[in-house]
Coordinates of C-alpha atoms and ligand atoms in Angstrom, one line a residue:
X1 CA 6.7 -9.2 -4.2
X2 CA 4.5 -8.3 -1.2
X3 CA 5.8 -6.6 1.9
X4 CA 3.6 -6.4 4.9
X5 CA 4.3 -5.3 8.4
X6 CA 2.3 -6.4 11.5
X7 CA 2.6 -3.9 14.3
X8 CA 1.1 -3.1 17.7
X9 CA -1.0 0.0 18.0
X10 CA -1.1 0.2 21.8
X11 CA 1.4 -0.8 24.6
X12 CA 2.1 -4.3 23.3
X13 CA 0.3 -7.6 24.0
X14 CA -2.3 -6.8 21.4
X15 CA -2.1 -10.3 19.9
X16 CA 0.5 -9.7 17.2
X17 CA 1.9 -13.2 17.5
X18 CA -1.4 -14.9 16.7
X19 CA -1.9 -12.6 13.6
X20 CA 1.6 -13.3 12.3
X21 CA 1.0 -17.0 12.9
X22 CA -2.2 -16.7 10.8
X23 CA -0.6 -14.9 7.9
X24 CA 2.9 -16.3 8.0
X25 CA 2.2 -19.2 5.6
X26 CA 1.5 -16.7 2.8
X27 CA 5.0 -15.2 3.0
X28 CA 8.5 -16.5 2.2
X29 CA 10.2 -14.6 5.0
X30 CA 8.9 -13.6 8.4
X31 CA 11.3 -11.2 10.0
X32 CA 11.5 -9.9 13.6
X33 CA 13.1 -6.4 13.2
X34 CA 13.6 -5.1 16.7
X35 CA 13.7 -5.9 20.4
X36 CA 15.0 -9.0 22.2
X37 CA 13.7 -11.7 24.4
X38 CA 11.5 -9.3 26.3
X39 CA 8.8 -10.1 23.7
X40 CA 6.2 -12.7 24.5
X41 CA 4.2 -13.5 21.4
X42 CA 1.7 -16.2 22.3
X43 CA 0.7 -18.5 19.5
X44 CA -1.9 -21.2 19.9
X45 CA -2.2 -23.6 16.9
X46 CA -2.4 -27.3 16.1
X47 CA 1.0 -27.9 17.7
X48 CA 0.0 -26.4 21.1
X49 CA 0.5 -23.1 22.8
X50 CA 3.9 -21.4 22.6
X51 CA 5.4 -18.1 23.9
X52 CA 7.9 -16.8 21.4
X53 CA 10.5 -14.4 22.7
X54 CA 13.1 -14.1 20.0
X55 CA 12.0 -16.3 17.2
X56 CA 9.6 -14.9 14.6
X57 CA 6.1 -16.3 14.8
X58 CA 6.4 -17.8 11.3
X59 CA 8.3 -20.8 12.7
X60 CA 5.3 -23.1 12.6
X61 CA 5.0 -22.9 8.8
X62 CA 7.0 -25.4 6.9
X63 CA 8.0 -23.2 3.9
X64 CA 8.6 -20.0 5.7
X65 CA 12.1 -18.7 6.5
X66 CA 12.3 -16.9 9.8
X67 CA 14.8 -14.1 10.2
X68 CA 16.1 -12.3 13.3
X69 CA 17.1 -9.0 11.9
X70 CA 20.0 -6.6 12.6
X71 CA 17.7 -4.4 14.6
X72 CA 17.5 -7.1 17.3
X73 CA 19.5 -7.7 20.5
X74 CA 20.1 -11.4 20.9
X75 CA 20.6 -13.4 24.1
X76 CA 21.9 -16.7 22.8
X77 CA 21.1 -18.5 26.1
X78 CA 17.5 -17.5 25.8
X79 CA 17.4 -18.5 22.2
X80 CA 18.8 -21.9 23.1
X81 CA 16.0 -22.4 25.7
X82 CA 13.4 -21.2 23.2
X83 CA 14.5 -23.6 20.5
X84 CA 14.5 -26.5 23.0
X85 CA 10.9 -25.7 23.9
X86 CA 9.8 -25.5 20.3
X87 CA 11.6 -28.8 19.5
X88 CA 9.9 -30.4 22.6
X89 CA 6.6 -29.4 20.9
X90 CA 7.5 -31.1 17.7
X91 CA 8.6 -27.9 15.8
X92 CA 11.6 -28.2 13.6
X93 CA 14.1 -25.4 14.0
X94 CA 17.3 -25.5 12.0
X95 CA 19.5 -23.2 9.9
X96 CA 17.1 -24.0 7.1
X97 CA 14.1 -22.2 8.6
X98 CA 15.8 -19.8 11.1
X99 CA 18.5 -17.3 10.3
X100 CA 20.1 -14.6 12.4
X101 CA 21.6 -11.5 10.9
X102 CA 25.4 -11.2 11.4
X103 CA 24.7 -7.5 12.2
X104 CA 22.4 -8.2 15.2
X105 CA 23.8 -7.3 18.6
X106 CA 24.7 -9.8 21.3
X107 CA 23.0 -9.3 24.6
X108 CA 25.3 -10.7 27.3
X109 CA 24.7 -11.7 30.9
X110 CA 26.2 -8.5 32.3
X111 CA 23.5 -6.6 30.5
X112 CA 20.9 -8.5 32.4
X113 CA 22.6 -7.7 35.7
X114 CA 22.9 -4.0 34.8
X115 CA 19.2 -3.9 34.0
X116 CA 18.3 -5.5 37.3
X117 CA 20.5 -3.2 39.3
X118 CA 19.2 0.0 37.6
X119 CA 15.6 -1.0 38.3
X120 CA 16.6 -1.6 42.0
X121 CA 18.3 1.8 42.1
X122 CA 15.3 3.6 40.6
X123 CA 13.0 2.3 43.3
X124 CA 9.6 3.9 43.0
X125 CA 10.7 5.7 39.8
X126 CA 11.5 2.4 38.0
X127 CA 10.8 2.1 34.3
X128 CA 9.0 -1.3 34.6
X129 CA 11.7 -3.1 32.7
X130 CA 11.4 -6.8 32.0
X131 CA 14.9 -7.0 33.5
X132 CA 16.1 -9.0 30.5
X133 CA 19.0 -6.6 29.8
X134 CA 17.4 -5.0 26.7
X135 CA 18.1 -1.3 27.6
X136 CA 21.8 -1.9 28.6
X137 CA 22.3 -3.9 25.4
X138 CA 20.8 -1.2 23.2
X139 CA 22.7 1.4 25.2
X140 CA 25.9 -0.5 24.4
X141 CA 25.0 -0.9 20.8
X142 CA 24.6 2.8 20.3
X143 CA 27.8 3.4 22.3
X144 CA 29.4 0.9 19.9
X145 CA 30.3 -1.3 22.9
X146 CA 28.9 -4.7 22.2
X147 CA 29.6 -7.6 19.9
X148 CA 27.7 -8.2 16.6
X149 CA 26.9 -11.8 16.0
X150 CA 29.0 -12.0 12.9
X151 CA 32.1 -11.4 15.0
X152 CA 31.7 -14.9 16.3
X153 CA 33.1 -16.2 13.0
X154 CA 36.6 -15.3 14.0
X155 CA 36.9 -16.5 17.6
X156 CA 40.4 -14.9 18.3
X157 CA 39.4 -11.4 17.1
X158 CA 36.1 -11.8 19.0
X159 CA 37.9 -12.7 22.2
X160 CA 40.1 -9.6 21.9
X161 CA 37.0 -7.5 21.4
X162 CA 35.3 -9.2 24.4
X163 CA 38.3 -8.6 26.7
X164 CA 38.3 -4.9 25.7
X165 CA 34.6 -4.6 26.5
X166 CA 35.2 -6.1 29.9
X167 CA 38.0 -3.7 30.5
X168 CA 35.8 -0.8 29.4
X169 CA 33.1 -1.8 31.9
X170 CA 35.6 -2.2 34.7
X171 CA 37.8 0.8 34.0
X172 CA 35.4 3.4 32.9
X173 CA 32.4 2.4 35.1
X174 CA 34.3 0.6 37.9
X175 CA 31.8 -2.1 37.1
X176 CA 32.1 -4.7 39.8
X177 CA 30.6 -7.8 38.2
X178 CA 32.0 -11.3 38.0
X179 CA 32.7 -11.8 34.2
X180 CA 34.0 -15.4 34.8
X181 CA 32.4 -18.0 32.6
X182 CA 30.7 -15.5 30.2
X183 CA 33.2 -16.1 27.4
X184 CA 33.3 -19.9 27.9
X185 CA 29.4 -20.0 27.7
X186 CA 29.5 -17.9 24.6
X187 CA 32.0 -20.2 22.9
X188 CA 29.8 -23.2 23.7
X189 CA 26.7 -21.4 22.3
X190 CA 28.8 -20.3 19.2
X191 CA 29.4 -24.0 18.3
X192 CA 25.6 -24.5 18.1
X193 CA 24.5 -21.3 16.5
X194 CA 27.3 -20.3 14.0
X195 CA 25.4 -22.1 11.2
X196 CA 22.4 -19.8 11.8
X197 CA 24.3 -16.6 11.5
X198 CA 24.2 -15.1 7.9
X199 CA 24.3 -11.9 5.9
X200 CA 20.6 -11.5 5.6
X201 CA 21.0 -8.6 3.1
X202 CA 22.7 -11.0 0.7
X203 CA 20.0 -13.6 1.3
X204 CA 17.2 -11.0 0.5
X205 CA 19.1 -9.8 -2.6
X206 CA 19.4 -13.3 -3.9
X207 CA 15.7 -13.9 -3.2
X208 CA 14.4 -11.0 -5.4
X209 CA 10.6 -11.1 -5.8
X210 CA 10.0 -12.9 -2.6
X211 CA 7.4 -11.8 0.0
X212 CA 8.1 -10.4 3.4
X213 CA 6.1 -10.3 6.7
X214 CA 7.9 -7.9 9.1
X215 CA 6.9 -8.7 12.7
X216 CA 7.1 -6.0 15.4
X217 CA 7.5 -6.5 19.1
X218 CA 5.6 -4.3 21.6
X219 CA 3.4 -1.4 20.4
X220 CA 3.6 2.3 19.3
X221 CA 3.4 3.7 22.9
X222 CA 6.6 1.9 23.7
X223 CA 8.6 3.5 20.8
X224 CA 11.7 5.1 22.1
X225 CA 11.2 8.4 20.2
X226 CA 7.4 8.7 20.0
X227 CA 6.1 6.7 23.0
X228 CA 5.8 7.5 26.6
X229 CA 9.6 8.0 27.2
X230 CA 11.3 6.9 29.4
X231 CA 8.7 4.2 30.0
X232 CA 9.3 2.8 26.6
X233 CA 11.4 0.1 25.1
X234 CA 14.9 1.0 23.8
X235 CA 14.1 0.3 20.1
X236 CA 11.5 1.3 17.6
X237 CA 8.5 -1.0 17.1
X238 CA 7.1 1.3 14.4
X239 CA 6.5 0.1 10.9
X240 CA 8.7 2.9 9.6
X241 CA 11.7 1.2 11.2
X242 CA 10.8 -2.3 9.8
X243 CA 12.8 -2.1 6.6
X244 CA 15.9 -0.9 8.5
X245 CA 15.7 -3.4 11.4
X246 CA 14.9 -6.3 9.1
X247 CA 18.1 -6.1 7.3
X248 CA 16.9 -4.8 3.9
X249 CA 16.7 -1.0 4.1
X250 CA 15.5 -0.5 0.5
X251 CA 12.3 -2.5 1.2
X252 CA 9.1 -0.5 0.6
X253 CA 6.1 -1.5 2.7
X254 CA 2.9 -2.4 0.7
X255 CA 0.7 -2.8 3.7
X256 CA 0.8 -2.1 7.5
X257 CA -1.6 -4.1 9.6
X258 CA -2.1 -2.5 13.0
X259 CA -3.1 -4.8 15.8
X260 CA -5.4 -3.2 18.4
X261 CA -7.0 -4.9 21.4
X262 CA -10.7 -4.5 22.2
X263 CA -9.8 -3.0 25.6
X264 CA -6.6 -1.5 27.0
X265 CA -3.6 -3.1 28.8
X266 CA -0.2 -1.9 29.8
X267 CA 2.5 -3.9 31.4
X268 CA 5.2 -2.0 33.3
X269 CA 5.3 1.6 34.6
X270 CA 4.4 5.0 33.2
X271 CA 1.2 7.1 32.8
X272 CA -1.8 5.0 31.8
X273 CA -5.0 7.2 31.5
X274 CA -8.1 5.4 32.6
X275 CA -6.4 2.6 34.5
X276 CA -8.9 0.5 36.3
X277 CA -7.4 -0.3 39.7
X278 CA -10.5 -1.8 41.5
X279 CA -12.7 -4.8 41.0
X280 CA -13.7 -3.7 37.4
X281 CA -10.1 -4.0 36.4
X282 CA -9.6 -7.3 38.2
X283 CA -12.6 -8.8 36.4
X284 CA -11.4 -7.7 32.9
X285 CA -7.8 -8.9 33.7
X286 CA -9.2 -12.3 34.7
X287 CA -11.5 -12.5 31.7
X288 CA -8.7 -11.6 29.3
X289 CA -6.0 -13.7 31.1
X290 CA -3.9 -10.5 31.2
X291 CA -0.6 -11.7 32.7
X292 CA 2.7 -11.0 30.9
X293 CA 3.9 -13.8 28.6
X294 CA 7.6 -12.9 29.2
X295 CA 7.3 -12.1 33.0
X296 CA 4.0 -13.4 34.3
X297 CA 3.3 -9.9 35.7
X298 CA -0.4 -8.8 36.0
X299 CA -1.1 -6.3 33.2
X300 CA -2.7 -3.0 34.0
X301 CA -6.1 -2.6 32.5
X302 CA -8.4 0.1 31.0
X303 CA -11.4 0.2 28.7
X304 CA -10.7 0.8 25.0
X305 CA -8.9 4.1 24.6
X306 CA -9.7 5.9 21.4
X307 CA -7.2 8.8 22.1
X308 CA -4.1 6.6 22.6
X309 CA -5.2 4.2 19.9
X310 CA -5.7 6.9 17.3
X311 CA -2.2 8.2 18.1
X312 CA -0.9 4.6 17.8
X313 CA -2.6 4.1 14.4
X314 CA -1.1 7.3 13.1
X315 CA 2.4 6.5 14.4
X316 CA 2.2 3.1 12.7
X317 CA 0.7 4.5 9.5
X318 CA -1.6 1.5 9.6
X319 CA -3.6 0.9 6.5
X320 CA -5.9 -1.6 8.2
X321 CA -6.5 -3.0 11.6
X322 CA -7.1 -6.3 13.4
X323 CA -9.2 -5.9 16.5
X324 CA -8.4 -8.7 18.9
X325 CA -9.9 -10.3 22.0
X326 CA -13.4 -9.0 21.3
X327 CA -14.8 -12.2 22.9
X328 CA -13.3 -11.1 26.3
X329 CA -16.0 -8.4 26.5
X330 CA -18.9 -10.9 25.9
X331 CA -20.2 -11.0 29.5
X332 CA -20.1 -7.2 30.2
X333 CA -23.5 -5.6 30.6
X334 CA -22.2 -2.1 29.7
X335 CA -18.9 -1.3 28.0
X336 CA -17.4 2.1 28.6
X337 CA -15.0 3.5 26.0
X338 CA -12.5 6.3 26.4
X339 CA -13.4 8.9 23.7
X340 CA -11.4 11.9 25.0
X341 CA -9.1 13.1 27.8
X342 CA -9.9 16.0 30.1
X343 CA -8.0 18.2 32.5
X344 CA -10.3 20.5 34.4
X345 CA -12.5 22.1 31.7
X346 CA -10.1 21.3 29.0
X347 CA -11.0 18.3 26.8
X348 CA -8.9 16.9 24.0
X349 CA -8.8 14.0 21.6
X350 CA -5.0 14.5 20.9
X351 CA -2.6 12.3 22.8
X352 CA -0.7 14.6 25.3
X353 CA 3.1 14.7 25.6
X354 CA 4.3 12.3 28.3
X355 CA 5.1 14.6 31.2
X356 CA 1.5 16.0 31.1
X357 CA -0.2 12.7 30.6
X358 CA -0.7 11.9 34.3
X359 CA -2.8 15.1 34.7
X360 CA -5.5 13.8 32.4
X361 CA -8.6 11.8 33.1
X362 CA -10.7 9.8 30.7
X363 CA -14.0 10.9 29.2
X364 CA -16.2 7.8 28.7
X365 CA -19.0 6.9 26.3
X366 CA -20.9 3.9 27.3
X367 CA -21.9 1.1 24.9
X368 CA -24.5 -1.7 25.6
X369 CA -23.0 -5.2 26.0
X370 CA -24.0 -7.9 23.5
X371 CA -24.5 -10.6 26.2
X372 CA -23.7 -13.6 24.0
X373 CA -20.7 -15.8 23.1
X374 CA -18.9 -14.4 20.1
X375 CA -16.2 -17.1 20.1
X376 CA -17.9 -19.4 17.6
X377 CA -19.0 -16.7 15.2
X378 CA -17.1 -16.6 12.0
X379 CA -19.1 -14.1 9.9
X380 CA -19.4 -10.4 10.7
X381 CA -23.0 -10.4 9.5
X382 CA -23.9 -12.8 12.3
X383 CA -22.6 -10.4 15.0
X384 CA -25.3 -8.9 17.3
X385 CA -26.0 -5.3 16.6
X386 CA -24.4 -4.2 19.9
X387 CA -21.1 -5.8 18.9
X388 CA -21.3 -4.2 15.4
X389 CA -21.9 -0.8 17.1
X390 CA -18.8 -1.2 19.3
X391 CA -16.6 -2.3 16.3
X392 CA -17.8 0.4 14.0
X393 CA -17.5 3.1 16.5
X394 CA -13.8 2.2 17.0
X395 CA -13.3 2.1 13.3
X396 CA -14.8 5.6 12.9
X397 CA -12.7 7.0 15.8
X398 CA -9.5 5.5 14.5
X399 CA -10.3 6.5 10.9
X400 CA -9.0 3.1 9.7
X401 CA -10.9 0.0 8.5
X402 CA -11.0 -3.0 10.9
X403 CA -10.4 -5.8 8.4
X404 CA -10.0 -8.6 10.9
X405 CA -11.6 -9.4 14.3
X406 CA -10.4 -12.1 16.5
X407 CA -12.8 -13.8 18.9
X408 CA -10.5 -16.5 20.4
X409 CA -6.8 -17.4 20.7
X410 CA -7.0 -20.3 18.2
X411 CA -5.7 -19.7 14.7
X412 CA -9.1 -20.0 13.0
X413 CA -11.0 -17.8 15.6
X414 CA -10.8 -14.9 13.1
X415 CA -13.3 -13.0 11.2
X416 CA -12.2 -11.6 7.8
X417 CA -14.2 -8.5 7.0
X418 CA -12.6 -7.5 3.6
Ligands
GDP1 P1 1.5 -10.2 21.4 O1 2.7 -10.0 22.3 O2 1.1 -9.0 20.8 O3 1.6 -11.4 20.5 O4 0.4 -10.6 22.4 P2 0.4 -11.6 23.7 O5 0.8 -12.9 23.2 O6 1.2 -11.1 24.8 O7 -1.1 -11.6 24.1 C1 -2.1 -12.0 23.4 C2 -2.8 -13.1 24.3 O8 -4.2 -13.2 24.0 C3 -2.3 -14.5 24.0 O9 -2.4 -15.3 25.2 C4 -3.2 -15.0 22.9 O10 -3.3 -16.4 22.9 C5 -4.5 -14.4 23.4 N1 -5.4 -14.1 22.3 C6 -5.1 -13.5 21.1 N2 -6.2 -13.3 20.4 C7 -7.2 -13.6 21.2 C8 -8.6 -13.5 21.0 O11 -9.2 -13.0 20.0 N3 -9.4 -13.9 22.1 C9 -8.9 -14.4 23.2 N4 -9.7 -14.7 24.2 N5 -7.5 -14.5 23.4 C10 -6.7 -14.1 22.4

C-alpha cells in the first residue's frame, strides 16, 4: 500500500494538477481532501486541456477511482457543469470512477451570495476571495449549520434541516436573500448525484492494501492556520490534513511531493514580498500565462522566493519537490532570486508573521539566464549549466531534493531526476 500526497508549496497554481495527472495512473484512488470549486487545476493531456475545479485530477485514468473527501465543500451545480465539460471532451464520469463522501459539506447558492457581499463590504480591505462561497460554506460547516451530502438520502429529513437553516439565516442574521428555488434545484441535482454519494471510509476499509494519491488544492501560504491569515483559504491544504480530509484518518503518508514553481505567483490579496508591479512583472505574467484558471484574474508575480518557499516546504513536510514551469524563464537574460528579506538593517531568512510581512523587502541574488529552449529537453544531464545552477541553488536553499522538473504543460514534458 502506497500513500502519497501532492501539495502546493507556495500560494497555489504551482501545477499540482499536471503532476497528479502524471502520477494518477499508478494509484487506485486519487482523493481531493479539501477546498471546493475555487480550485483550478489545469491538465493538458491526450484528451485536450481541462480546468478541474472539484473533480480529482485522476479522472483521465481508466482504472483510477476518484474521491471527493469529507474535507471538501461541494457546490453540486458547479460539479454538474464540470462533469458536462469532461463528458464533452470524451471523458467518462460515472459513479464507478467518481465518488463523493457522504460527510462532505454542501455549498449552497446563498453561500456564494454571502461571499460576494462580504467582499463588497470589505472594499479595499477585501480578502481576494474567488467569490465561490467557500468561506461562508466552511464557516457554516464549523458552526454546524450546513447540510452534509449524505443527508440527501432521506429527502424529508433533509428538507426539515434545510428549512431550519433558512430560518437560522433569516432570524439570527436578518439575512435578506431570496431562497426561492434553492431547494427545488437541490432536489433535481440529487436525482443525478445520489448514486455518487458513498461512505468512503467503508470503501477504503474494504480496499485494504490499495494505493492512495491525496491531492491538495492551493498552497501552504493559504493554509487557514499557518498561512497569511486572513488572506488564506478556509481549509487546510497541508499534507498533514490529507488523511483527515480524504476520509481515512488512520492513513499514514509514505511520501509528500511538494510542488514549487520556478518563479512566484499569488492570486488574490495579502502581503506578497517582492511583487513585480511594472513591466518586468507583465513580461513574466505573459510568458507564464499567469491568469487564474477559476477566475481569469491576472496573477501577481515575483521572482522565485526562497524564504517563502522554504517555509512552505517545511509546513508541508515535503520529502521531495517538483519544480514546475522552468521553461517560462528560458528567454530571461538575468534571473534574480529572493534569498532573504530585509527591513532596514535587519535581514532574515525566516518567513515573518503576517502582520509584519508588508514591512519587508526582498534581498536578491542574480543568476545568469540559459538563453535556450528547455521545453524539448528530457534529461537533466542535457540541461545548460546555468539552468542546473538555478535548480541546484533552489534545492540547496529549500534543503529538499528536486526530483522532478517540468518544462512544458504536456504530460510528458517532465524530467525525472531520481
Ligand atoms: P494548479 O492549480 O496547481 O494545478 O496549477 P494551475 O493549473 O493553476 O497552473 C498551472 C498552469 O501552468 C496550467 O495552465 C498548466 O497547464 C501550466 N503548466 C504546468 N506545468 C507547466 C510547465 O512546466 N511549463 C509551462 N509552460 N506550463 C506549465
